[in-house]
Coordinates of C-alpha atoms in Angstrom, one line a residue:
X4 CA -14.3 -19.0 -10.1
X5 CA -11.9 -20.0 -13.1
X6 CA -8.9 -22.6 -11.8
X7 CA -6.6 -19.3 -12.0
X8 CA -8.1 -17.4 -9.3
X9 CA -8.4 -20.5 -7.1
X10 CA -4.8 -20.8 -7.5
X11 CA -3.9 -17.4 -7.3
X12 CA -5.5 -17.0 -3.8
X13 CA -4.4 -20.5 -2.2
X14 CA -1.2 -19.5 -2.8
X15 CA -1.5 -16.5 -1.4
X16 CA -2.9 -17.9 1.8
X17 CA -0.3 -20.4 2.1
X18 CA 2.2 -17.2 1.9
X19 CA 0.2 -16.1 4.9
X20 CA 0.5 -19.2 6.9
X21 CA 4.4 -18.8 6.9
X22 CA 4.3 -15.1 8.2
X23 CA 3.5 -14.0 11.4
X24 CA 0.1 -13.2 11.9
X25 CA -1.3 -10.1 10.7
X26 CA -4.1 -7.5 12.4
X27 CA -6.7 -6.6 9.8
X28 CA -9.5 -4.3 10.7
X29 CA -12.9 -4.4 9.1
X30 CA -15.0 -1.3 9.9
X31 CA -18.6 -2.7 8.7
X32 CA -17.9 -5.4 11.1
X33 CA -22.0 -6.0 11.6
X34 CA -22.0 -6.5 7.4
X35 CA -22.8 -11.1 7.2
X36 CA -20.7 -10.9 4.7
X37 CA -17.4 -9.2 6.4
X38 CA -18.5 -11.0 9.3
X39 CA -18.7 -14.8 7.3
X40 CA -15.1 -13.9 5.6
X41 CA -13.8 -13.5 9.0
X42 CA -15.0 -16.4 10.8
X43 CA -13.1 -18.3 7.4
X44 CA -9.7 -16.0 8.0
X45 CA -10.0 -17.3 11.5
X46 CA -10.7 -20.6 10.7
X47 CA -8.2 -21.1 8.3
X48 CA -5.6 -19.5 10.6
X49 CA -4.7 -17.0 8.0
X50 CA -5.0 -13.2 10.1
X51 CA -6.8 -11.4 13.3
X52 CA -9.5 -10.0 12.0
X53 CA -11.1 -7.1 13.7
X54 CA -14.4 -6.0 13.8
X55 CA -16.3 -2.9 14.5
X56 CA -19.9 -2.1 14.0
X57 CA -20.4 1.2 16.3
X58 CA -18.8 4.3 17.1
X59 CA -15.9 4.1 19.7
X60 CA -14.8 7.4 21.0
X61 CA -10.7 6.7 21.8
X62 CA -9.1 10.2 22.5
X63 CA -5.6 8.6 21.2
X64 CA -7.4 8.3 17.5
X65 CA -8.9 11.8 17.5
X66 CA -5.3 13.7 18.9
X67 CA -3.2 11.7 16.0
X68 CA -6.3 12.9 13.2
X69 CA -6.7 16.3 14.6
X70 CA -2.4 16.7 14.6
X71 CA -2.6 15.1 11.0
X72 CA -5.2 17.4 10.1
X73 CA -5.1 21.1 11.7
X74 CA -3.2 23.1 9.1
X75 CA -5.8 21.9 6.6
X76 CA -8.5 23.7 9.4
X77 CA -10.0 20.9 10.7
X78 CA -11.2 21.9 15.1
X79 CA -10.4 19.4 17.7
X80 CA -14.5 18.8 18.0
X81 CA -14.4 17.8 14.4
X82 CA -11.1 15.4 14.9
X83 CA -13.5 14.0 17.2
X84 CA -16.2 13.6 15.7
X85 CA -14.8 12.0 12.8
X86 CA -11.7 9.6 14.4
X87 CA -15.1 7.9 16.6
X88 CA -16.4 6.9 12.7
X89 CA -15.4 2.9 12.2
X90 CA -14.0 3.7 9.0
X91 CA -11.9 6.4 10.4
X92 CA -11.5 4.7 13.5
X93 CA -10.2 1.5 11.5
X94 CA -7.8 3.7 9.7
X95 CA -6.3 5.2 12.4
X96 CA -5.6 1.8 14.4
X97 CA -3.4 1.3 10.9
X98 CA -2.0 4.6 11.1
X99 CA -1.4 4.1 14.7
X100 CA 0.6 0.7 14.2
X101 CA -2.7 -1.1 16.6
X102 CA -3.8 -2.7 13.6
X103 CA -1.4 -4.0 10.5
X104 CA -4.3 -3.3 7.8
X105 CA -8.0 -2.1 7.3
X106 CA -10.4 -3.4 4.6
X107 CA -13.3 -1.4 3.9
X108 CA -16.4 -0.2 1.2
X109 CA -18.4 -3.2 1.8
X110 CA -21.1 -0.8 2.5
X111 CA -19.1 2.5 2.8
X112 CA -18.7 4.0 -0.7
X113 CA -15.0 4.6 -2.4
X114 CA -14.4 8.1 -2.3
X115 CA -15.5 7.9 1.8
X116 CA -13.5 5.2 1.6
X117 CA -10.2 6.4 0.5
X118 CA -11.0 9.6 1.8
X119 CA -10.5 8.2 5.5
X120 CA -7.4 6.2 4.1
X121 CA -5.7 9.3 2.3
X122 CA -6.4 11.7 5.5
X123 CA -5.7 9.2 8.3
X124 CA -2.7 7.1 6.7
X125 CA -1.6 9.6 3.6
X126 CA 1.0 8.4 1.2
X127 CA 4.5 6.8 1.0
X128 CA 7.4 9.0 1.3
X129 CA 8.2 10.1 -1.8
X130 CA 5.1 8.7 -3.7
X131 CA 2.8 11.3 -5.0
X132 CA -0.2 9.2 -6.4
X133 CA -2.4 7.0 -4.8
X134 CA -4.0 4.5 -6.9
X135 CA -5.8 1.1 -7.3
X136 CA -5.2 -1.9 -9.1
X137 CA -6.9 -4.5 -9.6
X138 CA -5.7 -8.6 -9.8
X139 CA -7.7 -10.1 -12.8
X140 CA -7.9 -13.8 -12.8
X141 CA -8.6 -15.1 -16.1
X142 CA -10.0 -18.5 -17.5
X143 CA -6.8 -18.6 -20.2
X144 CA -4.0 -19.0 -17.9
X145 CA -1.4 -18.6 -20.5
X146 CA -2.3 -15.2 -20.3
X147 CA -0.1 -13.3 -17.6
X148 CA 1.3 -14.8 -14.7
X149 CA -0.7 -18.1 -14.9
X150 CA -3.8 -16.4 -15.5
X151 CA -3.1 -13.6 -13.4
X152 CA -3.0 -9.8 -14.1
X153 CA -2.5 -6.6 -13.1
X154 CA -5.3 -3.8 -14.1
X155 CA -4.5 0.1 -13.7
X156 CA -5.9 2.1 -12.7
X157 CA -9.3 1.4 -12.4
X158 CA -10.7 2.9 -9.2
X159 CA -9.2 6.4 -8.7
X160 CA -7.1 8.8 -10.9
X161 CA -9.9 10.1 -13.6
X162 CA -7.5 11.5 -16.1
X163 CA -4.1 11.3 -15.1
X164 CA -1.0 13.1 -16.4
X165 CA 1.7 11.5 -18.8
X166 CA 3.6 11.5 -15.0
X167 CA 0.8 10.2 -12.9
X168 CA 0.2 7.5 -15.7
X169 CA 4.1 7.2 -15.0
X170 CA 3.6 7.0 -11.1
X171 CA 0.9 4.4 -11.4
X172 CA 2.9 2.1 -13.6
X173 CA 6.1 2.4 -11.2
X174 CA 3.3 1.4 -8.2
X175 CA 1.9 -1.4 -9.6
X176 CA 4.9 -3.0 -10.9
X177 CA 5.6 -2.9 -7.3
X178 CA 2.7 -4.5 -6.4
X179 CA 2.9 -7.3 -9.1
X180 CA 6.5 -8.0 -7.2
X181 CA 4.9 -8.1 -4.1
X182 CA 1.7 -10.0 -4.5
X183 CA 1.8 -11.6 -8.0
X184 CA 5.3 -12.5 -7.1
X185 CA 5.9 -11.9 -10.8
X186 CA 8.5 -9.8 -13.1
X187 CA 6.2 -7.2 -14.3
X188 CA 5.8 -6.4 -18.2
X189 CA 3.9 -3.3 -18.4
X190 CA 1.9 -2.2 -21.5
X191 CA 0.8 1.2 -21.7
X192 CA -2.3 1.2 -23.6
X193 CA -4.2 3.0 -26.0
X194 CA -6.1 3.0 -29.0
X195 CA -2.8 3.2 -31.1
X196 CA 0.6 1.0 -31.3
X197 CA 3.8 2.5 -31.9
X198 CA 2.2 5.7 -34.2
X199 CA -0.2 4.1 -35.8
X200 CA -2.5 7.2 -34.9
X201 CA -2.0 10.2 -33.6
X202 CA -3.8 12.4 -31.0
X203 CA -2.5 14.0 -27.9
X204 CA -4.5 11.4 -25.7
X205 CA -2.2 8.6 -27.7
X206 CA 0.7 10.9 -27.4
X207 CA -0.2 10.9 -23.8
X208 CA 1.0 7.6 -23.2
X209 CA 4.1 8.2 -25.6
X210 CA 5.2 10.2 -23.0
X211 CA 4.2 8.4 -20.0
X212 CA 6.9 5.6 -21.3
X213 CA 9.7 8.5 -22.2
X214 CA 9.3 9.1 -18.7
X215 CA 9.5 5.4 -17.3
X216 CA 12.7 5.0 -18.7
X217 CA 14.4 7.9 -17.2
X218 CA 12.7 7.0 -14.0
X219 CA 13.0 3.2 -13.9
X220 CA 15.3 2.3 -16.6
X221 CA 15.2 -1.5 -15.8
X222 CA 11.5 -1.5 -15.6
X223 CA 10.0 -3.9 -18.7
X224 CA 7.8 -1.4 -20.5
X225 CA 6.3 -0.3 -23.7
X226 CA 3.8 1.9 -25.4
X227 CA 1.6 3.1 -26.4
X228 CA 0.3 -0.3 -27.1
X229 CA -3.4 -1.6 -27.9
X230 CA -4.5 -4.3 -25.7
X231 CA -4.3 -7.0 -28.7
X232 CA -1.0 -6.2 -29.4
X233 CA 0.3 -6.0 -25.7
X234 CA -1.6 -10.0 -25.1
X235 CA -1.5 -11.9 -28.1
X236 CA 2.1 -12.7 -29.3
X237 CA 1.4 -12.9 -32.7
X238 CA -0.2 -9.8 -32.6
X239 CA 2.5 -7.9 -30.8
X240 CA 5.1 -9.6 -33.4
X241 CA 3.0 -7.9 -36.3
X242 CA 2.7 -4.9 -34.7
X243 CA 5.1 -4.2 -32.8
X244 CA 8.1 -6.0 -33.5
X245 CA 11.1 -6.3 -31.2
X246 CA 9.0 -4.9 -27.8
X247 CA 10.5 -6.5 -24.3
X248 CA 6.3 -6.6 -23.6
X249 CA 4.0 -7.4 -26.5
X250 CA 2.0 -10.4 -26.6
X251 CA 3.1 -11.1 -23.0
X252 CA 2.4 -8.2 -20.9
X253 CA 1.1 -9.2 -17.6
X254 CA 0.2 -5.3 -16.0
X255 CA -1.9 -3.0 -18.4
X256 CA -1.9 0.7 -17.7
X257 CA -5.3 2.4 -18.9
X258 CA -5.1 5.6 -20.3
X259 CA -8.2 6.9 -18.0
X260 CA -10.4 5.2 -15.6
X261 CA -13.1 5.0 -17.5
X262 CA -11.2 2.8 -19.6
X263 CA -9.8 1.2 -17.2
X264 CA -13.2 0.5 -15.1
X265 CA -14.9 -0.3 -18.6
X266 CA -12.4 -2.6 -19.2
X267 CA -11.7 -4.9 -16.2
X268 CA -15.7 -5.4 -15.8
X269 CA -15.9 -6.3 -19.5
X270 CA -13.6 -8.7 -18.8
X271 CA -15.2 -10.3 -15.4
X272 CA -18.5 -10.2 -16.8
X273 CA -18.5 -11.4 -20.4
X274 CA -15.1 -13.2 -20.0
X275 CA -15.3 -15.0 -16.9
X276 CA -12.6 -13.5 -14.7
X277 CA -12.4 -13.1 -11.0
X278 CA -10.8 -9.3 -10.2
X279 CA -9.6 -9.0 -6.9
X280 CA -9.4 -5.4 -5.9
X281 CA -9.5 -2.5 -6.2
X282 CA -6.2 -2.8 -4.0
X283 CA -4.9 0.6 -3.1
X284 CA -1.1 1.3 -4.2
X285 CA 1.5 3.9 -3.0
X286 CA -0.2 4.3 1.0
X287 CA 2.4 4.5 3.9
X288 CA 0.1 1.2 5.1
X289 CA -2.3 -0.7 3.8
X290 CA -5.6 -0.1 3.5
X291 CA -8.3 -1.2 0.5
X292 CA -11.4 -0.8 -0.7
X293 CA -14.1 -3.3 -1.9
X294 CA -17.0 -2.5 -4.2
X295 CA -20.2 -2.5 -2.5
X296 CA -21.7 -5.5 -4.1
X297 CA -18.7 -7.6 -3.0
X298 CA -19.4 -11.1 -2.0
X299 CA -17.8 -12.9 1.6
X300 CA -15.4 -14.6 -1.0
X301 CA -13.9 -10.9 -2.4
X302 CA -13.9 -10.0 1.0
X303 CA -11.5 -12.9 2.1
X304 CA -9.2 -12.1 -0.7
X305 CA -9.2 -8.5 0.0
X306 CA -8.2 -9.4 3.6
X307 CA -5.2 -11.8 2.5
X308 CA -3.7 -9.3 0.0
X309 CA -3.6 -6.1 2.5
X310 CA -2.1 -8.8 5.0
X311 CA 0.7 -9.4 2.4
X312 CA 0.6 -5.8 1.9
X313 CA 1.6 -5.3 5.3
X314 CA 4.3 -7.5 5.1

C-alpha cells in the first residue's frame, strides 16, 4: 500500500473517532472478508457494522419499496419478494433511517448493486446523475492532495452528455470537499488541450466546462485538458498557459467510462496506486459498491468513507 493511501485512510479513521458512531450495513455479511473488515471496524471503534447473510422478511421494508415503487408497476408480492433480498433489505434500513450507510458488491455485481441503491434510496433532491468516483492513492504524493485523487467517473455513466459530464464534476468536487477535505481543481479530460484537435467527442468536454461556469462559477475548472497537461506543471505551463488547474489538478473527469475504468486500473496496476471506490455520488444516503475481487482492507475503507458520507 503506497505511504499515501496509509495516510489517506488513518486520517480518515481518526475523522471517524471524533463523530458519533455510525450504522453501516453489509448485506454479504457471511463473505470472510466483509466479515474480517468488520471485526477490525469494531475493534478499532470506528462504526456498527451490520451484517446479514439470509433473507429477512420485515413488512416495514417491503410497504416503503412497494410505495417507492408502484407507479413504475411493481405488485405488493413482488415489493416483497425483493425488500426480503440482503441487498435490498440493507438498502432499505438506509432508506428507512435504521441504518446510516450500506456497503455492498463484495459478491453482488454493480448494476444489482446500484440497482437496489437507485430504487430503494434514489437521488438527492435536485441531482439528476448518480455516479461513482473513485479515491486514487498514488506512490508520488506531490501529485494531488498528498497523493490523493479523485477519479470520474469510472463505474457508471457509459457516455454521458456535455451536462452529465457537467453533473458529475459538480458531485465529485463535492465529494473531494467532503472526504479529501481538499479545494478541488478539476480537469476535464480528453485527448486534446485547449483546441489542439478537434472532434465532437473533444468538443464534448468544451462544453461540459461552458456549462460549469454558468453552473458553479467559483468551481476551479478547465478543459478540455489531456492528463499530462492537467498533472505535470511544466506541462500545463507549455500547454496551457494561465489555467487555475493544469499541472495541479487533483479530480480528473473522463470523457467516458471506458476511459475512465481504463484509466484508474492502469494506474493501480502498473503504477502502484491504491483506488478506494467506486464511491457512489449524488444518492439521498449513502450507499457504495465494491468490486467483486475486493480485499477485507478495500472493504474497511469502503465502510469508513460511506460513514463520513453519512455525516
Amino acid at each position: 500500500m503506497p505511504e499515501s493511501a496509509t495516510l489517506f485512510l488513518a486520517g480518515l479513521a481518526e475523522r471517524l473517532r471524533r463523530a458519533p458512531r455510525k450504522r453501516i450495513v453489509f448485506p454479504e455479511g457471511a463473505d470472510p472478508r466483509v466479515q474480517s473488515a468488520a471485526h477490525r471496524l469494531i475493534k478499532e471503534g470506528l462504526i456498527d457494522p451490520i451484517l446479514l447473510d439470509q433473507d429477512i422478511h420485515e413488512p416495514k421494508y417491503s410497504h416503503i419499496y412497494y410505495a417507492r415503487r408502484r407507479a413504475k408497476g411493481i405488485t405488493q408480492l413482488e415489493a416483497e419478494d425483493l425488500a426480503s433480498k440482503p441487498l435490498y433489505h440493507a438498502a432499505l434500513m438506509v432508506a428507512a433511517g435504521d441504518a446510516d450507510g450500506a456497503v455492498g458488491g463484495a459478491v453482488n455485481t454493480t448494476a444489482e448493486t446500484v440497482r437496489a441503491a437507485l430504487h430503494c434510496i434514489g437521488p438527492r433532491p435536485g441531482v439528476r446523475t448518480v455516479s461513482g468516483v473513485f479515491f486514487m492513492c498514488v506512490t508520488d504524493r506531490t501529485q494531488g492532495h498528498h497523493g490523493v485523487l479523485a477519479f470520474a467517473d469510472c463505474a457508471l455513466v457509459v457516455d454521458p452528455s456535455p451536462v452529465e459530464v457537467a453533473e458529475i464534476a459538480i458531485s465529485t468536487a463535492h465529494s473531494t470537499r467532503t472526504i479529501m477535505e481538499a479545494e478541488p481543481k478539476v480537469a476535464l479530460l480528453s485527448f486534446s488541450t485547449k483546441g489542439s484537435a478537434k472532434h465532437p467527442r473533444a468538443g464534448k468536454m468544451i462544453e461540459a466546462l461552458r456549462i460549469l461556469r454558468e453552473r458553479a462559477p467559483d468551481l476551479a475548472v478547465d478543459g478540455e485538458m489531456q492528463v499530462d497537461a492537467a498533472l505535470v506543471p511544466s506541462v500545463g505551463a507549455s500547454k496551457s498557459p494561465g489555467s487555475p488547474v493544469a499541472g495541479r489538478a487533483n479530480v480528473l473527469i473522463f470523457p467516458d467510462l471506458g476511459s475512465a475504468n481504463i484509466g484508474y486500473k492502469l494506474v493501480e496496476r502498473l503504477g502502484g496506486a491504491m483506488a478506494c471506490g467506486p464511491v457512489l455520488q449524488g444518492l439521498a444516503k449513502p450507499m457504495n459498491d465494491l468490486s467483486r475481487g475486493s480485499s477485507a482492507e478495500e472493504i474497511y475503507g469502503t465502510a469508513i468513507i460511506t460513514a463520513l458520507q453519512a455525516e
